[in-house]
Coordinates of C-alpha atoms in Angstrom, one line a residue:
X1 CA 0.0 0.1 0.0
X2 CA 1.0 3.6 -0.6
X3 CA 2.1 5.6 2.2
X4 CA -0.4 8.3 3.3
X5 CA 0.4 11.7 5.1
X6 CA -1.7 13.8 7.0
X7 CA -1.0 17.5 8.4
X8 CA -2.7 18.8 11.8
X9 CA -5.1 21.4 12.5
X10 CA -4.1 23.8 15.5
X11 CA -7.1 24.1 17.1
X12 CA -5.8 25.9 20.3
X13 CA -4.0 28.7 18.2
X14 CA -0.6 28.7 16.3
X15 CA 2.6 30.4 16.5
X16 CA 6.2 30.6 15.4
X17 CA 7.6 29.3 18.6
X18 CA 6.3 26.1 20.3
X19 CA 3.2 26.5 21.3
X20 CA 2.0 25.6 25.0
X21 CA -1.3 24.1 26.2
X22 CA -2.5 20.6 25.8
X23 CA -1.7 17.1 27.3
X24 CA -1.2 18.5 30.6
X25 CA 0.7 21.6 29.5
X26 CA -0.5 25.1 30.8
X27 CA -1.4 27.3 27.8
X28 CA 1.3 30.3 27.2
X29 CA 3.7 28.2 29.0
X30 CA 5.9 28.8 25.8
X31 CA 5.6 31.1 22.7
X32 CA 3.1 33.4 21.8
X33 CA -0.1 32.1 20.4
X34 CA -1.8 33.1 17.4
X35 CA -5.6 33.4 18.0
X36 CA -7.4 31.0 16.2
X37 CA -9.9 31.7 13.7
X38 CA -11.8 29.5 11.2
X39 CA -10.5 31.3 8.3
X40 CA -6.9 30.5 9.2
X41 CA -8.1 27.1 9.8
X42 CA -9.3 27.1 6.3
X43 CA -5.9 28.2 4.9
X44 CA -4.3 25.4 6.4
X45 CA -6.9 22.7 5.3
X46 CA -6.9 24.2 1.7
X47 CA -3.0 24.3 1.8
X48 CA -2.4 20.9 2.9
X49 CA -5.2 19.4 0.5
X50 CA -3.5 21.2 -2.5
X51 CA 0.2 19.9 -1.4
X52 CA -1.1 16.4 -1.4
X53 CA -1.9 15.4 2.1
X54 CA -4.7 13.0 2.6
X55 CA -6.2 14.1 5.6
X56 CA -5.7 16.5 8.6
X57 CA -5.8 15.5 12.5
X58 CA -7.9 17.7 14.8
X59 CA -7.0 17.2 18.5
X60 CA -9.4 17.1 21.4
X61 CA -9.4 17.7 24.9
X62 CA -10.1 20.8 27.4
X63 CA -7.4 22.9 25.9
X64 CA -8.8 23.0 22.0
X65 CA -11.9 23.8 20.4
X66 CA -14.3 21.0 19.9
X67 CA -13.0 18.6 16.7
X68 CA -16.5 17.7 15.5
X69 CA -17.9 21.3 15.1
X70 CA -14.6 22.8 13.8
X71 CA -14.0 20.1 10.9
X72 CA -17.8 20.1 10.3
X73 CA -16.9 24.1 9.6
X74 CA -14.2 23.2 7.2
X75 CA -15.7 20.7 5.0
X76 CA -17.3 23.6 3.2
X77 CA -13.6 25.1 2.4
X78 CA -12.1 22.0 1.2
X79 CA -12.9 19.4 -1.5
X80 CA -11.1 16.1 -1.1
X81 CA -9.2 16.5 2.4
X82 CA -10.6 14.1 4.9
X83 CA -10.7 15.0 8.8
X84 CA -9.2 12.7 11.3
X85 CA -11.6 13.9 14.2
X86 CA -10.2 13.1 17.6
X87 CA -13.0 12.0 20.2
X88 CA -13.4 10.6 23.6
X89 CA -15.3 7.3 23.7
X90 CA -17.5 7.8 27.1
X91 CA -18.1 11.2 27.1
X92 CA -21.3 10.7 24.7
X93 CA -23.6 8.0 23.7
X94 CA -22.1 5.3 21.5
X95 CA -25.2 5.5 19.3
X96 CA -25.0 9.3 19.1
X97 CA -21.3 9.0 18.4
X98 CA -22.5 6.7 15.8
X99 CA -25.2 9.0 14.3
X100 CA -22.9 11.8 14.1
X101 CA -20.3 9.7 12.1
X102 CA -22.8 8.8 10.0
X103 CA -24.1 12.2 9.2
X104 CA -20.3 13.5 8.8
X105 CA -19.5 10.8 6.5
X106 CA -22.4 11.0 4.3
X107 CA -22.6 14.9 4.2
X108 CA -19.0 15.3 3.7
X109 CA -18.9 12.7 0.7
X110 CA -16.9 10.2 2.5
X111 CA -14.1 12.3 4.3
X112 CA -14.3 11.3 8.0
X113 CA -11.9 9.5 9.7
X114 CA -12.1 8.5 13.7
X115 CA -9.2 9.0 16.0
X116 CA -10.5 7.5 19.3
X117 CA -8.6 8.9 22.3
X118 CA -9.0 6.9 25.5
X119 CA -7.8 9.5 27.7
X120 CA -4.5 9.5 29.9
X121 CA -5.0 11.9 32.3
X122 CA -7.8 11.4 35.3
X123 CA -7.8 15.2 36.0
X124 CA -8.8 16.1 32.8
X125 CA -11.6 13.4 32.2
X126 CA -13.0 14.5 35.5
X127 CA -13.6 17.9 33.9
X128 CA -16.0 16.0 31.4
X129 CA -17.7 14.4 34.4
X130 CA -15.7 10.8 33.6
X131 CA -14.4 9.2 37.1
X132 CA -13.4 5.9 35.6
X133 CA -9.8 4.8 36.5
X134 CA -7.5 4.2 33.2
X135 CA -7.9 0.5 32.9
X136 CA -11.6 1.1 33.1
X137 CA -11.6 3.5 30.6
X138 CA -10.0 1.1 28.1
X139 CA -12.6 -1.5 28.9
X140 CA -15.3 0.8 28.2
X141 CA -13.7 2.0 25.1
X142 CA -13.8 -1.5 23.9
X143 CA -17.5 -1.6 24.6
X144 CA -18.0 1.7 23.0
X145 CA -16.3 0.6 19.6
X146 CA -18.1 -2.5 19.4
X147 CA -21.4 -0.7 19.6
X148 CA -20.2 2.1 17.1
X149 CA -19.0 -0.7 14.8
X150 CA -22.1 -2.6 14.6
X151 CA -24.1 0.5 14.4
X152 CA -22.1 1.6 11.5
X153 CA -22.7 -1.9 9.7
X154 CA -26.4 -1.2 9.8
X155 CA -26.9 -3.7 12.9
X156 CA -29.7 -3.2 15.3
X157 CA -28.1 -3.3 18.7
X158 CA -28.7 -4.5 22.2
X159 CA -25.5 -4.2 24.6
X160 CA -25.6 -4.7 28.3
X161 CA -22.0 -4.4 29.5
X162 CA -20.1 -3.4 32.7
X163 CA -19.8 0.3 31.5
X164 CA -22.3 0.8 28.7
X165 CA -26.1 -0.2 27.9
X166 CA -28.1 0.4 24.8
X167 CA -31.4 -1.4 23.5
X168 CA -32.3 -2.0 20.2
X169 CA -29.9 0.9 18.9
X170 CA -30.1 1.4 15.2
X171 CA -29.0 4.3 12.6
X172 CA -32.0 5.3 10.1
X173 CA -29.0 6.2 7.6
X174 CA -26.0 4.0 7.5
X175 CA -23.1 5.3 5.6
X176 CA -22.0 3.9 2.5
X177 CA -18.3 3.7 3.8
X178 CA -17.6 3.0 7.5
X179 CA -15.0 5.7 8.7
X180 CA -11.7 4.1 9.4
X181 CA -10.8 3.9 13.1
X182 CA -7.4 5.1 14.2
X183 CA -6.2 4.1 17.7
X184 CA -3.1 5.0 19.9
X185 CA -2.0 3.4 23.3
X186 CA 1.0 2.1 25.0
X187 CA -0.2 0.3 27.9
X188 CA -1.0 -3.0 28.1
X189 CA -4.7 -2.7 28.2
X190 CA -4.5 -0.5 24.8
X191 CA -3.1 -3.4 22.7
X192 CA -6.4 -5.9 22.8
X193 CA -8.7 -2.9 22.4
X194 CA -6.8 -1.6 19.0
X195 CA -6.6 -5.2 17.6
X196 CA -10.2 -5.9 17.9
X197 CA -11.7 -2.7 16.6
X198 CA -9.2 -0.4 15.0
X199 CA -8.1 -0.2 11.4
X200 CA -4.7 2.0 12.1
X201 CA -2.9 1.7 15.1
X202 CA -0.9 4.9 16.1
X203 CA 2.3 5.7 17.9
X204 CA 4.2 8.8 18.6
X205 CA 7.5 9.4 17.0
X206 CA 10.2 7.3 18.8
X207 CA 13.6 6.0 17.6
X208 CA 13.0 3.4 14.8
X209 CA 14.2 0.6 17.2
X210 CA 11.4 1.5 19.7
X211 CA 8.9 1.8 17.1
X212 CA 9.6 -1.8 15.8
X213 CA 9.0 -3.1 18.9
X214 CA 5.7 -1.4 19.4
X215 CA 4.8 -2.5 15.9
X216 CA 6.0 -6.0 16.6
X217 CA 3.5 -6.3 19.8
X218 CA 0.6 -5.3 17.9
X219 CA 1.3 -7.5 15.0
X220 CA 1.1 -10.6 17.4
X221 CA -2.3 -9.2 18.2
X222 CA -3.6 -8.5 14.6
X223 CA -1.3 -9.4 12.0
X224 CA -2.9 -7.3 9.4
X225 CA -3.1 -4.0 11.2
X226 CA -2.2 -0.7 9.4
X227 CA 0.2 1.5 11.3
X228 CA 0.5 5.4 11.5
X229 CA 3.2 7.6 13.3
X230 CA 2.6 11.2 14.6
X231 CA 5.7 13.5 14.4
X232 CA 6.5 17.3 14.0
X233 CA 8.5 18.0 11.1
X234 CA 11.2 20.8 10.3
X235 CA 12.6 20.5 6.7
X236 CA 14.5 23.2 4.6
X237 CA 16.6 23.1 1.6
X238 CA 19.9 22.3 3.6
X239 CA 20.1 20.7 7.1
X240 CA 21.8 23.7 8.3
X241 CA 18.7 25.7 7.9
X242 CA 16.6 23.0 9.3
X243 CA 18.8 22.8 12.5
X244 CA 18.9 26.3 12.7
X245 CA 15.1 26.4 12.7
X246 CA 15.2 23.8 15.7
X247 CA 17.4 25.9 17.5
X248 CA 15.2 29.1 17.1
X249 CA 12.4 27.4 18.6
X250 CA 14.0 26.7 21.9
X251 CA 15.6 30.4 21.9
X252 CA 12.6 31.8 23.7
X253 CA 11.9 28.8 26.0
X254 CA 13.5 29.1 29.6
X255 CA 14.6 27.1 32.4
X256 CA 11.4 27.7 34.0
X257 CA 9.3 27.1 31.0
X258 CA 10.7 23.4 30.8
X259 CA 10.5 23.0 34.6
X260 CA 6.8 24.0 34.7
X261 CA 5.8 21.9 31.9
X262 CA 7.8 18.7 32.7
X263 CA 6.4 18.8 36.6
X264 CA 2.9 18.6 34.6
X265 CA 3.9 15.8 32.3
X266 CA 5.7 13.9 34.9
X267 CA 2.1 13.6 36.4
X268 CA 0.6 11.8 33.5
X269 CA -0.8 8.4 33.7
X270 CA -0.2 7.8 30.2
X271 CA 2.7 5.3 29.3
X272 CA 3.1 6.9 25.8
X273 CA 3.7 10.2 27.5
X274 CA 6.3 8.7 29.9
X275 CA 7.8 7.2 26.8
X276 CA 8.2 10.5 25.2
X277 CA 9.6 12.3 28.6
X278 CA 12.4 9.4 28.8
X279 CA 13.7 10.5 25.3
X280 CA 15.1 13.7 26.9
X281 CA 14.6 13.6 30.6
X282 CA 13.6 17.2 30.9
X283 CA 17.4 18.4 29.8
X284 CA 18.3 20.5 26.7
X285 CA 21.4 18.3 26.1
X286 CA 21.1 15.1 23.7
X287 CA 18.1 16.3 22.4
X288 CA 18.9 14.4 18.8
X289 CA 17.6 10.8 20.1
X290 CA 18.1 9.2 16.5
X291 CA 19.6 10.4 13.4
X292 CA 17.3 13.6 12.2
X293 CA 15.0 12.9 15.3
X294 CA 15.1 15.9 17.4
X295 CA 13.0 15.5 21.0
X296 CA 13.2 19.4 21.7
X297 CA 9.5 19.5 21.0
X298 CA 8.7 17.6 24.3
X299 CA 10.3 20.0 26.5
X300 CA 7.5 22.2 26.4
X301 CA 4.8 20.2 24.9
X302 CA 2.7 17.4 25.8
X303 CA 1.8 14.2 23.5
X304 CA 3.9 14.3 20.3
X305 CA 7.1 15.3 21.4
X306 CA 9.6 14.5 18.5
X307 CA 10.2 16.3 15.2
X308 CA 12.2 15.2 11.9
X309 CA 14.8 17.6 11.3
X310 CA 17.0 18.0 8.3
X311 CA 17.0 18.5 4.5
X312 CA 14.4 17.4 2.4
X313 CA 16.3 14.3 1.4
X314 CA 17.4 13.5 4.9
X315 CA 13.4 13.8 6.1
X316 CA 12.7 11.6 3.1
X317 CA 15.3 8.8 4.3
X318 CA 14.0 9.0 7.9
X319 CA 10.5 8.5 6.5
X320 CA 11.5 5.8 4.3
X321 CA 13.2 4.0 7.2
X322 CA 10.0 4.0 9.1
X323 CA 8.1 2.9 6.3
X324 CA 10.4 -0.1 6.0
X325 CA 9.5 -1.0 9.8
X326 CA 5.6 -1.0 8.4
X327 CA 4.5 2.6 9.0
X328 CA 1.7 3.3 6.4
X329 CA 0.5 6.9 7.4
X330 CA 2.5 10.0 8.5
X331 CA 0.6 12.2 10.6
X332 CA 2.7 15.6 10.7
X333 CA 3.1 19.2 12.1
X334 CA 5.1 22.1 12.4
X335 CA 5.3 25.8 13.9
X336 CA 3.7 27.3 12.3
X337 CA 1.5 25.0 10.5
X338 CA 0.8 27.0 7.6
X339 CA 4.6 27.4 6.9
X340 CA 5.8 24.1 7.7
X341 CA 2.9 22.4 5.5
X342 CA 4.4 24.4 2.7
X343 CA 8.2 23.3 3.4
X344 CA 7.3 19.6 3.6
X345 CA 4.7 19.7 0.6
X346 CA 7.1 21.3 -1.8
X347 CA 10.3 19.8 -0.5
X348 CA 9.9 16.2 1.2
X349 CA 6.7 14.9 -1.0
X350 CA 8.6 15.8 -4.3
X351 CA 11.5 14.1 -3.0
X352 CA 9.4 11.0 -2.2
X353 CA 7.5 11.0 -5.6
X354 CA 11.1 11.0 -7.4
X355 CA 11.8 8.0 -5.5
X356 CA 8.7 6.4 -6.5
X357 CA 7.4 6.1 -2.9
X358 CA 4.6 8.6 -3.1
X359 CA 1.9 9.9 -5.5
X360 CA -0.4 12.9 -5.4
X361 CA -3.9 11.7 -3.8
X362 CA -5.4 14.1 -6.7
X363 CA -3.5 12.2 -9.6
X364 CA -2.6 14.0 -12.3
X365 CA -4.0 17.4 -10.8
X366 CA -1.2 16.9 -8.5
X367 CA 1.6 16.7 -10.8
X368 CA 0.7 19.4 -13.6
X369 CA 2.6 22.6 -12.9
X370 CA 0.4 25.2 -12.0
X371 CA -2.7 22.8 -11.5
X372 CA -2.5 22.7 -7.8
X373 CA -1.2 26.4 -6.7
X374 CA -0.2 27.0 -3.0
X375 CA -1.1 30.4 -1.9
X376 CA -1.6 31.5 -5.4
X377 CA 2.2 30.4 -6.4
X378 CA 2.1 27.1 -8.9
X379 CA 3.9 24.5 -7.6
X380 CA 6.8 23.3 -9.9
X381 CA 6.5 19.7 -11.3
X382 CA 9.7 17.8 -10.0
X383 CA 12.4 17.1 -12.7

């Protein structure tokens, strides 16, 4: 199968610095935030679509705008781009979630993807009225996805489980194509849920050897699983320019910023977050944890904390390396998101196309000079 690339919609604001907020990080912990507008998100979404990204991830949490509502607005601003909507099972009825997914899928022309986030922070879950512990949340997620998948297949569902109960639930309209389900989780309880219910298992950007171990674990549970990886990216015409940009991102980050953010993240219940923290240990030294893999983002941001940094060819090399392990989908982001989408789309994607590893999802429209403009400027056809 070909590699797919997705971009990211910063629904808590954007910045030329590493943005604070999210995943247990206090808002404003680092960098100045560009206020969020639907117009700016539309710019990012349209640019991602034109450059050749298949979809765009929208996060979920108390720290950002609602993913369902935001992406529904953006379907009118785009034509092909899919929306990977992150949501937390258990905060709404599984029948209502299936109905929302069905409506979105049908009215958008099949452009919904579902990113299931079980929730790794009990204190945040309690803000939404969820008082289950972590293992119970995973058990509930399994029940939730079982109900949702059956409803989206057109079944009438009666379910009486430990956490959820529905009786004669049915959708009046079933989408022609069920939205693919993306699921991440590094704790032992996550694997069986992913294997039973997910189409794509997601991991954060760890060194290739660590990623290989995680993929091998999931393959023992579901041999035909599709895999995705979540990374930031800093790519430029030369490696020197890319690393200079990485250095610039940390220039305005103080020792107090790092200490504040790390104190919050060290309280996290997430195994995946702990693995991210272990890459840098809260220290500015030794942030290059693998060739072209930089852990600096994780000093002041929760969740995905690593970035691919280098020239376009070097970043393409690393993507090819992850693909050789079995990664099929790359979910990327960068600061600011509009600018970094441009660098990746005009630098790395053409390099991957030259290697025969990627093709524009719009087909010929994505390879003809001038047919897919970015910000009014024709994209040159690679020689």
